[in-house]
Short mmCIF file of C-alpha atoms and ligand atoms in Angstrom, two decimals:
data_model
loop_
_atom_site.label_atom_id
_atom_site.label_comp_id
_atom_site.label_asym_id
_atom_site.label_seq_id
_atom_site.Cartn_x
_atom_site.Cartn_y
_atom_site.Cartn_z
CA MET N 1 94.94 92.37 93.55
CA LYS N 2 95.79 89.89 90.87
CA LEU N 3 99.27 88.53 90.78
CA ASP N 4 99.63 87.12 87.32
CA VAL N 5 102.95 85.42 87.54
CA ASN N 6 102.60 83.84 84.13
CA VAL N 7 104.29 86.93 82.79
CA LEU N 8 107.38 85.82 84.62
CA ARG N 9 107.82 82.89 82.33
CA TYR N 10 108.04 85.04 79.27
CA LEU N 11 110.43 87.68 80.48
CA SER N 12 113.84 87.42 78.87
CA LYS N 13 117.13 87.49 80.69
CA GLU N 14 117.73 91.04 79.46
CA GLU N 15 114.31 92.23 80.56
CA PHE N 16 115.00 90.94 84.06
CA ARG N 17 118.34 92.66 83.97
CA VAL N 18 116.67 95.98 83.20
CA LEU N 19 114.07 95.40 85.92
CA THR N 20 116.89 94.74 88.38
CA ALA N 21 118.64 97.90 87.21
CA VAL N 22 115.54 99.96 88.01
CA GLU N 23 115.42 98.40 91.46
CA MET N 24 119.06 99.25 92.08
CA GLY N 25 118.58 102.80 90.89
CA MET N 26 115.78 103.20 93.40
CA LYS N 27 118.28 103.08 96.24
CA ASN N 28 118.93 106.73 95.56
CA HIS N 29 116.12 107.87 93.31
CA GLU N 30 112.39 107.93 93.67
CA ILE N 31 112.31 108.07 89.88
CA VAL N 32 115.37 106.49 88.30
CA PRO N 33 116.69 108.54 85.37
CA ALA N 34 116.51 106.60 82.12
CA GLU N 35 120.23 106.99 81.44
CA LEU N 36 121.05 105.60 84.86
CA VAL N 37 118.94 102.51 84.19
CA ASP N 38 120.80 102.09 80.93
CA ARG N 39 124.16 102.43 82.62
CA ILE N 40 123.37 100.04 85.48
CA ALA N 41 121.94 97.44 83.12
CA GLY N 42 125.10 97.70 81.04
CA LEU N 43 123.46 96.41 77.90
CA LYS N 44 124.55 97.33 74.42
CA HIS N 45 123.50 100.77 73.26
CA GLY N 46 119.76 101.28 73.60
CA GLY N 47 119.29 97.84 75.14
CA ALA N 48 117.54 99.09 78.23
CA PHE N 49 114.93 101.07 76.32
CA LYS N 50 114.09 98.17 74.05
CA ASN N 51 113.49 95.91 77.03
CA MET N 52 111.63 98.54 78.96
CA LYS N 53 108.66 98.22 76.61
CA THR N 54 107.79 94.75 77.88
CA LEU N 55 108.25 95.83 81.49
CA LEU N 56 105.93 98.78 80.95
CA ARG N 57 103.36 96.64 79.19
CA HIS N 58 103.22 94.27 82.12
CA LYS N 59 103.18 97.16 84.61
CA LEU N 60 106.38 96.03 86.27
CA VAL N 61 107.77 99.54 85.96
CA HIS N 62 106.14 102.91 85.66
CA HIS N 63 107.30 105.68 83.36
CA ASP N 64 107.45 109.15 84.85
CA SER N 65 108.48 112.17 82.87
CA SER N 66 107.12 114.87 85.17
CA LYS N 67 110.58 116.06 86.27
CA TYR N 68 112.81 114.15 83.90
CA ASP N 69 112.64 111.00 81.85
CA GLY N 70 112.67 108.19 84.39
CA TYR N 71 111.19 104.96 85.73
CA ARG N 72 110.20 103.49 89.02
CA LEU N 73 109.52 99.95 90.10
CA THR N 74 105.87 99.11 90.74
CA ASN N 75 104.66 96.82 93.51
CA LEU N 76 104.23 94.18 90.87
CA GLY N 77 107.78 94.65 89.63
CA TYR N 78 109.08 94.23 93.16
CA ASP N 79 106.84 91.17 93.66
CA PHE N 80 108.27 89.58 90.55
CA LEU N 81 111.86 90.10 91.59
CA ALA N 82 111.19 88.50 94.97
CA ILE N 83 109.19 85.62 93.54
CA LYS N 84 111.88 84.97 90.97
CA THR N 85 114.43 84.68 93.78
CA MET N 86 112.19 82.30 95.71
CA VAL N 87 111.77 80.17 92.61
CA SER N 88 115.48 80.04 91.87
CA ARG N 89 116.19 79.09 95.48
CA GLY N 90 114.02 76.06 94.81
CA LEU N 91 111.48 77.11 97.43
CA ILE N 92 108.37 77.64 95.35
CA SER N 93 107.24 76.46 91.97
CA GLY N 94 103.81 78.04 91.66
CA VAL N 95 101.69 80.90 92.93
CA GLY N 96 98.00 80.35 93.59
CA ARG N 97 95.11 82.40 94.85
CA GLN N 98 95.18 85.26 97.25
CA ILE N 99 94.12 84.08 100.69
CA GLY N 100 94.37 87.27 102.63
CA VAL N 101 94.65 90.98 102.39
CA GLY N 102 95.78 92.81 105.46
CA LYS N 103 96.12 96.49 106.04
CA GLU N 104 99.62 96.43 104.71
CA SER N 105 100.14 93.08 103.06
CA ASP N 106 98.84 90.59 100.53
CA ILE N 107 98.99 86.88 101.21
CA PHE N 108 99.04 84.22 98.51
CA GLU N 109 99.01 80.48 98.51
CA VAL N 110 102.11 79.11 96.86
CA VAL N 111 103.21 75.59 96.11
CA THR N 112 106.65 74.11 96.70
CA PRO N 113 108.42 71.86 94.18
CA GLU N 114 107.48 68.98 96.54
CA GLY N 115 103.81 69.89 96.22
CA GLU N 116 103.29 71.39 99.67
CA THR N 117 101.03 74.44 99.87
CA MET N 118 102.50 77.36 101.78
CA ALA N 119 101.72 81.01 102.38
CA LEU N 120 103.68 83.89 100.87
CA LYS N 121 103.20 87.23 102.57
CA LEU N 122 104.04 90.31 100.51
CA HIS N 123 104.54 93.32 102.74
CA ARG N 124 103.20 96.61 101.47
CA LEU N 125 104.16 99.21 104.00
CA GLY N 126 102.86 102.38 102.66
CA ARG N 127 99.71 100.98 101.09
CA THR N 128 97.68 103.02 103.51
CA SER N 129 100.09 104.89 105.70
CA PHE N 130 102.24 106.44 103.00
CA ARG N 131 99.19 107.85 101.37
CA ALA N 132 98.43 109.74 104.56
CA VAL N 133 102.06 110.63 105.04
CA LYS N 134 102.39 111.90 101.51
CA SER N 135 99.31 114.03 101.79
CA LYS N 136 100.78 115.72 104.84
CA ARG N 137 104.27 116.45 103.74
CA ASP N 138 104.53 119.47 106.03
CA TYR N 139 104.17 117.18 108.95
CA LEU N 140 107.26 115.38 107.79
CA LYS N 141 109.34 118.38 106.91
CA HIS N 142 111.78 117.78 109.68
CA ARG N 143 111.48 114.06 109.72
CA ASN N 144 112.93 111.37 107.60
CA SER N 145 110.85 109.74 105.02
CA TYR N 146 111.55 106.26 103.81
CA SER N 147 111.06 104.40 100.64
CA TRP N 148 108.29 101.84 100.52
CA LEU N 149 110.74 99.28 99.18
CA TYR N 150 113.01 99.76 102.13
CA LEU N 151 110.26 99.72 104.74
CA SER N 152 108.44 96.76 103.26
CA ARG N 153 111.70 94.90 103.20
CA LEU N 154 112.43 95.73 106.82
CA ALA N 155 108.96 94.54 107.80
CA ALA N 156 109.58 91.24 106.00
CA LEU N 157 112.96 90.74 107.63
CA LYS N 158 111.47 91.50 111.02
CA GLU N 159 108.53 89.19 110.50
CA TYR N 160 110.81 86.37 109.40
CA ALA N 161 113.25 86.83 112.29
CA PHE N 162 110.51 87.02 114.91
CA MET N 163 108.48 84.14 113.50
CA LYS N 164 111.57 81.95 113.42
CA ALA N 165 112.62 82.82 116.97
CA LEU N 166 109.10 82.42 118.35
CA GLY N 167 108.75 79.04 116.65
CA GLU N 168 112.06 77.91 118.13
CA HIS N 169 110.81 78.90 121.56
CA GLY N 170 107.70 76.79 121.21
CA PHE N 171 105.14 79.46 120.34
CA PRO N 172 102.31 78.40 118.02
CA VAL N 173 103.26 80.33 114.88
CA PRO N 174 103.64 79.37 111.22
CA ARG N 175 107.08 77.94 110.41
CA ALA N 176 109.23 80.69 108.92
CA VAL N 177 110.74 79.16 105.79
CA ASP N 178 112.59 82.03 104.12
CA TRP N 179 112.38 85.67 103.15
CA ASN N 180 113.48 87.87 100.27
CA ARG N 181 112.93 91.58 99.71
CA HIS N 182 109.39 92.27 101.02
CA CYS N 183 108.26 88.61 101.01
CA VAL N 184 108.09 86.03 103.75
CA LEU N 185 107.50 82.39 102.97
CA MET N 186 105.81 80.43 105.77
CA THR N 187 103.76 77.35 106.31
CA LEU N 188 100.05 77.62 105.73
CA VAL N 189 97.91 77.74 108.85
CA GLU N 190 94.83 75.57 108.88
CA GLY N 191 91.60 77.20 109.87
CA TYR N 192 90.25 80.74 110.00
CA PRO N 193 91.04 84.01 111.65
CA LEU N 194 89.20 84.26 114.97
CA VAL N 195 87.23 87.24 113.63
CA GLN N 196 85.37 84.85 111.33
CA VAL N 197 84.48 82.40 114.08
CA LYS N 198 81.03 82.94 115.47
CA LYS N 199 80.94 80.13 117.96
CA LEU N 200 83.52 78.17 119.89
CA GLN N 201 82.93 74.85 121.63
CA ASN N 202 85.13 75.95 124.47
CA PRO N 203 85.58 79.71 124.60
CA GLU N 204 87.11 79.54 128.05
CA ARG N 205 89.92 77.28 126.90
CA ALA N 206 90.58 79.45 123.85
CA PHE N 207 90.55 82.56 126.01
CA ASP N 208 93.03 81.08 128.48
CA THR N 209 95.31 79.93 125.68
CA ILE N 210 95.21 83.32 124.01
CA LEU N 211 95.74 85.29 127.19
CA GLY N 212 98.46 82.83 128.13
CA LEU N 213 100.19 83.69 124.85
CA ILE N 214 100.26 87.38 125.69
CA THR N 215 101.76 86.69 129.09
CA ARG N 216 104.25 84.11 127.78
CA LEU N 217 105.38 86.58 125.15
CA ALA N 218 105.95 89.20 127.83
CA GLU N 219 107.81 86.67 129.95
CA HIS N 220 110.09 86.19 126.95
CA GLY N 221 110.57 89.93 126.67
CA LEU N 222 108.12 90.68 123.86
CA ILE N 223 104.78 92.34 123.15
CA HIS N 224 102.85 91.56 119.98
CA CYS N 225 101.24 95.01 119.66
CA ASP N 226 98.60 93.89 117.20
CA PHE N 227 97.20 91.00 119.14
CA ASN N 228 93.60 90.70 118.07
CA GLU N 229 90.99 88.54 116.41
CA PHE N 230 92.48 89.22 112.96
CA ASN N 231 95.88 87.85 113.89
CA LEU N 232 94.83 84.68 115.66
CA MET N 233 93.95 81.66 113.58
CA VAL N 234 91.72 78.89 114.91
CA ASP N 235 91.50 75.39 113.46
CA ASP N 236 88.66 72.89 113.78
CA LYS N 237 90.12 71.53 117.02
CA GLU N 238 90.21 75.08 118.32
CA ASN N 239 93.97 75.18 118.34
CA ILE N 240 95.30 78.70 118.19
CA THR N 241 98.06 79.98 115.91
CA MET N 242 99.36 83.49 116.19
CA ILE N 243 100.43 85.45 113.07
CA ASP N 244 101.55 88.92 111.95
CA PHE N 245 104.66 90.11 113.76
CA PRO N 246 106.06 93.25 112.12
CA GLN N 247 104.92 95.53 114.92
CA MET N 248 106.27 93.61 117.90
CA VAL N 249 108.30 95.47 120.49
CA SER N 250 110.45 94.62 123.47
CA VAL N 251 109.09 94.85 127.02
CA SER N 252 111.69 97.55 127.52
CA HIS N 253 109.99 99.82 124.98
CA ARG N 254 108.92 103.11 126.54
CA ASN N 255 105.26 102.41 125.76
CA ALA N 256 105.47 98.70 126.55
CA GLU N 257 102.87 98.70 129.30
CA MET N 258 100.37 100.59 127.17
CA TYR N 259 100.87 98.15 124.25
CA PHE N 260 100.59 95.17 126.58
CA ASP N 261 97.38 96.45 128.13
CA ARG N 262 95.98 97.23 124.69
CA ASP N 263 96.64 93.67 123.49
CA VAL N 264 94.95 92.29 126.62
CA GLU N 265 92.02 94.66 126.24
CA CYS N 266 91.41 93.62 122.63
CA ILE N 267 91.02 90.01 123.70
CA PHE N 268 88.76 90.82 126.64
CA LYS N 269 86.55 92.99 124.45
CA PHE N 270 86.35 90.52 121.62
CA PHE N 271 85.53 87.53 123.82
CA GLY N 272 82.98 89.58 125.71
CA LYS N 273 81.18 90.75 122.60
CA ARG N 274 81.47 87.73 120.35
CA PHE N 275 81.21 84.85 122.82
CA ASN N 276 79.66 86.70 125.71
CA PHE N 277 82.59 85.43 127.70
CA SER N 278 84.34 87.20 130.51
CA PRO N 279 86.65 85.71 133.12
CA SER N 280 85.70 88.27 135.74
CA GLY N 281 84.58 85.58 138.15
CA LEU N 282 88.07 84.10 138.28
CA SER N 283 89.85 84.15 141.57
CA LYS N 284 93.62 84.42 141.62
CA VAL N 285 93.99 80.71 142.41
CA GLU N 286 91.85 79.72 139.47
CA SER N 287 93.62 82.00 137.10
CA ASP N 288 96.99 80.67 138.21
CA MET N 289 95.76 77.15 137.67
CA ASN N 290 94.70 78.10 134.19
CA GLY N 291 98.28 78.86 133.38
CA GLY N 292 97.75 82.58 133.13
CA GLY N 293 101.12 83.32 134.71
CA GLY N 294 100.99 86.59 136.58
CA VAL N 295 97.33 87.05 135.90
CA ASP N 296 95.84 89.59 138.15
CA SER N 297 98.17 89.12 141.08
CA ASN N 298 98.59 92.85 141.49
CA ASN N 299 95.39 93.89 139.96
CA GLU N 300 93.13 95.42 142.52
CA GLU N 301 90.09 95.30 140.32
CA GLY N 302 90.26 91.49 140.23
CA ASP N 303 89.03 91.40 136.66
CA GLY N 304 91.41 88.71 135.38
CA ARG N 305 93.65 91.05 133.44
CA PRO N 306 97.32 90.13 133.60
CA ASP N 307 99.54 92.72 135.16
CA PHE N 308 102.40 93.95 132.99
CA GLU N 309 104.87 94.55 135.79
CA SER N 310 104.56 91.07 137.16
CA VAL N 311 104.78 89.20 133.86
CA ALA N 312 107.41 91.28 132.12
CA GLY N 313 109.88 91.26 134.97
CA GLY N 314 111.03 87.72 134.13
CA LEU N 315 114.27 86.57 132.67
CA GLY N 316 113.15 86.13 129.07
CA THR N 317 115.58 87.71 126.66
CA LEU N 318 114.08 86.88 123.31
CA ASP N 319 114.07 90.59 122.53
CA LYS N 320 117.86 90.62 122.97
CA GLU N 321 118.38 87.38 121.06
CA LEU N 322 116.46 88.88 118.18
CA SER N 323 118.74 91.83 117.82
CA ALA N 324 121.40 89.30 116.79
CA SER N 325 119.19 87.80 114.10
CA GLY N 326 119.99 90.23 111.31
CA PHE N 327 117.19 92.53 112.33
CA THR N 328 119.02 95.26 114.17
CA ARG N 329 118.01 97.75 116.81
CA LYS N 330 118.42 100.47 114.22
CA ASN N 331 116.01 98.64 111.89
CA GLN N 332 113.54 98.41 114.75
CA GLU N 333 113.80 102.12 115.39
CA VAL N 334 113.13 102.92 111.75
CA LEU N 335 110.06 100.70 111.64
CA GLU N 336 108.73 101.97 114.94
CA LYS N 337 109.08 105.54 113.83
CA PHE N 338 107.22 104.83 110.65
CA VAL N 339 104.40 103.12 112.54
CA GLU N 340 104.21 105.95 115.06
CA ASP N 341 104.14 108.57 112.32
CA ALA N 342 101.45 106.68 110.51
CA GLU N 343 99.39 106.19 113.68
CA GLY N 344 99.77 109.87 114.52
CA LEU N 345 98.53 110.81 111.09
CA GLU N 346 95.61 108.43 111.30
CA GLU N 347 94.57 109.95 114.59
CA GLU N 348 94.96 113.47 113.28
CA GLY N 349 92.88 112.87 110.20
CA SER N 350 89.91 111.44 112.02
CA SER N 351 87.56 110.55 109.25
CA GLU N 352 84.20 109.04 109.92
CA GLU N 353 85.66 105.63 109.27
CA GLU N 354 88.46 106.03 111.72
CA GLU N 355 86.22 107.34 114.46
CA GLU N 356 83.99 104.39 113.96
CA GLU N 357 86.81 101.92 114.21
CA GLU N 358 87.97 100.61 117.52
CA HIS N 359 91.67 100.93 118.04
CA CYS N 360 92.40 97.25 118.10
CA ILE N 361 90.51 96.53 114.91
CA VAL N 362 92.82 97.66 112.27
CA HIS N 363 93.27 94.61 110.09
CA LEU N 364 90.88 92.78 107.94
CA GLN N 365 91.20 89.32 106.60
CA THR N 366 89.23 88.71 103.49
CA GLU N 367 89.13 86.48 100.56
CA VAL N 368 89.27 88.51 97.41
CA ASP N 369 88.13 88.47 93.85
CA ASN N 370 90.05 86.94 91.01
CA VAL N 371 90.51 83.67 92.76
CA ASP N 372 92.69 81.23 90.93
CA GLU N 373 91.91 77.77 92.04
CA HIS N 374 95.00 76.38 90.41
CA PHE N 375 98.62 77.32 90.84
CA SER N 376 100.39 79.02 88.01
CA ASP N 377 103.18 76.70 87.16
CA LEU N 378 106.50 78.46 87.23
CA SER N 379 108.69 75.57 86.13
CA ALA N 380 109.63 77.22 82.86
CA PHE N 381 110.52 80.31 84.78
CA ASN N 382 112.59 78.23 87.12
CA MET N 383 114.64 76.96 84.19
CA LEU N 384 115.16 80.50 83.07
CA SER N 385 116.50 81.41 86.47
CA VAL N 386 118.79 78.43 86.70
CA SER N 387 120.28 79.10 83.32
CA ASN N 388 120.79 82.66 84.26
CA GLY N 389 123.26 82.53 87.11
CA GLU N 390 124.97 85.83 86.51
CA GLN N 391 121.84 87.87 86.54
CA GLU N 392 120.41 86.02 89.50
CA ALA N 393 123.53 86.81 91.44
CA GLY N 394 123.00 90.43 90.59
CA THR N 395 119.47 90.29 91.90
CA GLU N 396 120.64 88.66 95.10
CA SER N 397 123.34 91.15 95.74
CA THR N 398 120.88 93.98 95.33
CA VAL N 399 118.96 92.55 98.21
CA LEU N 400 121.77 91.67 100.48
CA SER N 401 124.02 94.61 100.02
CA ASP N 402 121.22 97.10 99.94
CA ASP N 403 121.95 100.36 101.63
CA ILE N 404 119.19 102.86 101.31
CA GLN N 405 119.84 106.27 102.76
CA GLY N 406 123.07 105.09 104.29
CA ARG N 407 121.57 102.33 106.40
CA SER N 408 123.16 99.00 105.72
CA ILE N 409 121.31 95.86 106.29
CA SER N 410 123.44 92.93 107.13
CA SER N 411 121.97 89.55 106.63
CA THR N 412 123.30 86.24 107.70
CA LEU N 413 120.94 84.34 105.49
CA SER N 414 123.15 83.87 102.43
CA GLY N 415 126.29 85.18 100.93
CA THR N 416 126.49 88.13 98.61
CA GLU N 417 128.16 88.41 95.29
CA GLU N 418 130.01 91.61 95.84
CA GLY N 419 131.64 91.49 92.43
CA THR N 420 128.37 91.44 90.59
CA ALA N 421 127.00 94.16 92.81
CA THR N 422 129.88 96.40 91.93
CA LYS N 423 129.58 95.59 88.31
CA LEU N 424 125.90 96.40 88.19
CA ASP N 425 126.11 99.41 90.43
CA ALA N 426 126.84 102.51 88.46
CA GLY N 427 128.04 104.06 91.67
CA GLU N 428 125.96 107.16 91.27
CA GLN N 429 125.19 108.71 94.64
CA SER N 430 122.73 111.44 95.15
CA GLU N 431 120.59 112.93 97.82
CA GLY N 432 117.56 111.76 95.93
CA ASP N 433 114.29 111.79 97.75
CA ALA N 434 113.67 108.17 98.49
CA ASP N 435 110.14 108.87 99.53
CA SER N 436 107.40 106.52 98.55
CA SER N 437 105.85 106.29 95.22
CA SER N 438 103.39 103.69 96.32
CA GLY N 439 100.64 104.58 93.96
CA GLU N 440 99.92 101.13 92.68
CA GLU N 441 96.55 100.58 94.27
CA SER N 442 93.75 102.32 92.57
CA PRO N 443 91.53 104.65 94.58
CA GLU N 444 88.92 101.98 94.10
CA MET N 445 91.04 99.42 95.90
CA GLN N 446 91.67 101.90 98.69
CA LYS N 447 87.98 102.51 98.99
CA ARG N 448 87.29 98.81 99.03
CA LEU N 449 89.83 98.19 101.76
CA GLY N 450 88.34 100.99 103.79
CA LYS N 451 84.88 99.61 103.36
CA GLN N 452 86.00 96.12 104.25
CA ARG N 453 87.61 97.32 107.44
CA ARG N 454 84.49 99.24 108.39
CA ARG N 455 82.31 96.24 107.79
CA ALA N 456 84.57 93.97 109.77
CA ALA N 457 84.62 96.45 112.61
CA ALA N 458 80.85 96.63 112.54
CA ALA N 459 80.59 92.86 112.39
CA VAL N 460 82.82 92.51 115.39
CA ARG N 461 80.82 95.04 117.35
CA THR N 462 77.54 93.35 116.63
CA GLY N 463 78.94 89.85 116.74
CA GLY N 464 77.68 89.54 113.23
CA ARG N 465 79.14 87.94 110.20
CA ALA N 466 81.97 89.70 108.50
CA HIS N 467 80.95 89.66 104.89
CA THR N 468 84.14 90.93 103.52
CA SER N 469 83.96 90.44 99.83
CA ARG N 470 81.64 89.58 97.07
CA ASN N 471 83.19 86.16 96.92
CA ALA N 472 83.58 85.63 100.62
CA SER N 473 81.25 82.70 100.98
CA LYS N 474 82.48 81.07 97.81
CA ASP N 475 86.05 81.43 98.92
CA LYS N 476 85.31 80.20 102.39
CA GLY N 477 83.80 77.11 100.88
CA GLY N 478 86.97 76.66 98.92
CA ARG N 479 89.15 77.03 101.94
CA ARG N 480 87.02 74.80 104.07
CA SER N 481 87.22 72.02 101.57
CA ARG N 482 90.94 72.47 101.20
CA HIS N 483 92.09 73.00 104.72
CA VAL N 484 89.42 72.37 107.30
CA SER N 485 87.55 69.18 107.81
CA SER N 486 83.83 69.52 107.37
CA SER N 487 83.21 68.31 110.91
CA SER N 488 84.20 71.76 112.10
CA GLY N 489 82.10 72.87 115.02
CA TYR N 490 82.06 76.47 113.88
CA ASP N 491 79.07 78.39 112.91
CA PHE N 492 80.14 81.05 110.45
P1 ADP X 501 98.65 91.99 107.87
O1 ADP X 501 99.95 92.32 108.53
O2 ADP X 501 98.51 92.75 106.61
O3 ADP X 501 97.47 92.09 108.79
P2 ADP X 501 98.54 89.13 108.28
O4 ADP X 501 99.83 88.42 108.50
O5 ADP X 501 97.72 89.39 109.48
O6 ADP X 501 98.77 90.46 107.45
O7 ADP X 501 97.70 88.28 107.23
C1 ADP X 501 96.45 88.72 106.72
C2 ADP X 501 95.51 87.53 106.60
O8 ADP X 501 96.08 86.55 105.73
C3 ADP X 501 95.29 86.82 107.92
O9 ADP X 501 94.22 87.36 108.63
C4 ADP X 501 95.03 85.40 107.50
O10 ADP X 501 93.68 85.22 107.17
C5 ADP X 501 95.84 85.24 106.24
N1 ADP X 501 97.11 84.59 106.55
C6 ADP X 501 98.27 85.19 106.89
N2 ADP X 501 99.25 84.29 107.12
C7 ADP X 501 98.70 83.09 106.91
C8 ADP X 501 99.20 81.74 106.97
N3 ADP X 501 100.45 81.47 107.29
N4 ADP X 501 98.33 80.74 106.69
C9 ADP X 501 97.04 81.00 106.37
N5 ADP X 501 96.52 82.23 106.28
C10 ADP X 501 97.32 83.27 106.54
MG1 MG X 502 97.08 91.01 110.44
#
């Protein structure tokens, strides 16, 4: 996906106002009626329609006249609103190349006004799952369906809150800098995802560190739930950084033990296949010495697997602390339900690809086409935002006072401008279907993602190289020269 933020610089204040109006209308409408956009934007007669042309041209909104004359925000439109906010907060000044594409996210390099390179993760809940959900509407007849804006935003809030808390408790994670809408800004991790590493100098140490992370998380009351070679980054000193937190659950979750065991199993399988490493020879004493708290003490098989009961019974209350972070229990329930629905649907519709895939291999890191080696400078855009206080406040309040389908999201991150929110909000309430309209990715992109996941899965099984994109080797070269010293001991 190409994120051409240059467009941002040329959008007028009024065009942004109309874009914001579409976003606000989407609280209650899958497709926002044209008159409502006009009313929310509050421009002089016909103002919204005039400005809509530019938004349509740049694919920031999509026109839909199937039921009535209306518009919806595209992924790109939502991206722009979030990026604009990040720019006006003085956090970023440029967007660079895409450095990752996950199952439900896109990750870009961004640059701060101070010149530091960071990572911006754009959540796209619904990229894959909503497609399945939408194609099986009957399945959802008696269930709630959620808007992709709302869910992506919840995922971002959760990721930010968890990353911040984990960092504060000494876990090796990127530093959580800020979040807005569906975006999380974090520090850039040096190195590569473990899935791309063919050889380690010291697989035993890496294994112990990684397994130690799973047990330490559980001791703190948490389970990662997607703990695998795609979500562990390794640098040239073989330091491990853990990423990707939107699916974490508390150890008190009803399926906690199953999730815990699944995380452990993924690591055992991966190390066995890729590095031919297995700790099965470990005695309890050895494993305790290796810092694998609780490892195997109750495990009759003596295979080195940590036992959930003995590690999760500790006093860690990070799960409880987190519920005070702005990410509420209710939010967690909504996200969990979405993930469960999506998983259920994936299992139901067992295509060849899904049967082939091992459960733990669901994400794929890849470098993608359209690589921009330079950052698009957003300084002009920044000036636009600064000189446009009123509208920016409107954008902010949309985010912070958002209440889709009656669920309020309180945030302690910054204040809201209630007045502006009221002014912009036309106050129209309806039982509009807030279901997804996440049709931004072409079938081609979907196909490509599917293919990439299959290849990665195959590569992991055979211990082979995960050629994930046409430009993979080129991009890797780029990343190596930028972030990893050439003395790396890895064999890719
Ligand atoms: P998803 O939830 O879609 O799997 P991830 O958070 O796992 O998204 O990110 C996808 C890929 O993007 C990762 O495998 C990694 O290669 C890259 N990535 C994510 N966060 C960072 C970061 N902070 N620094 C460097 N690369 C990152
Ligand atoms: Mg991931």
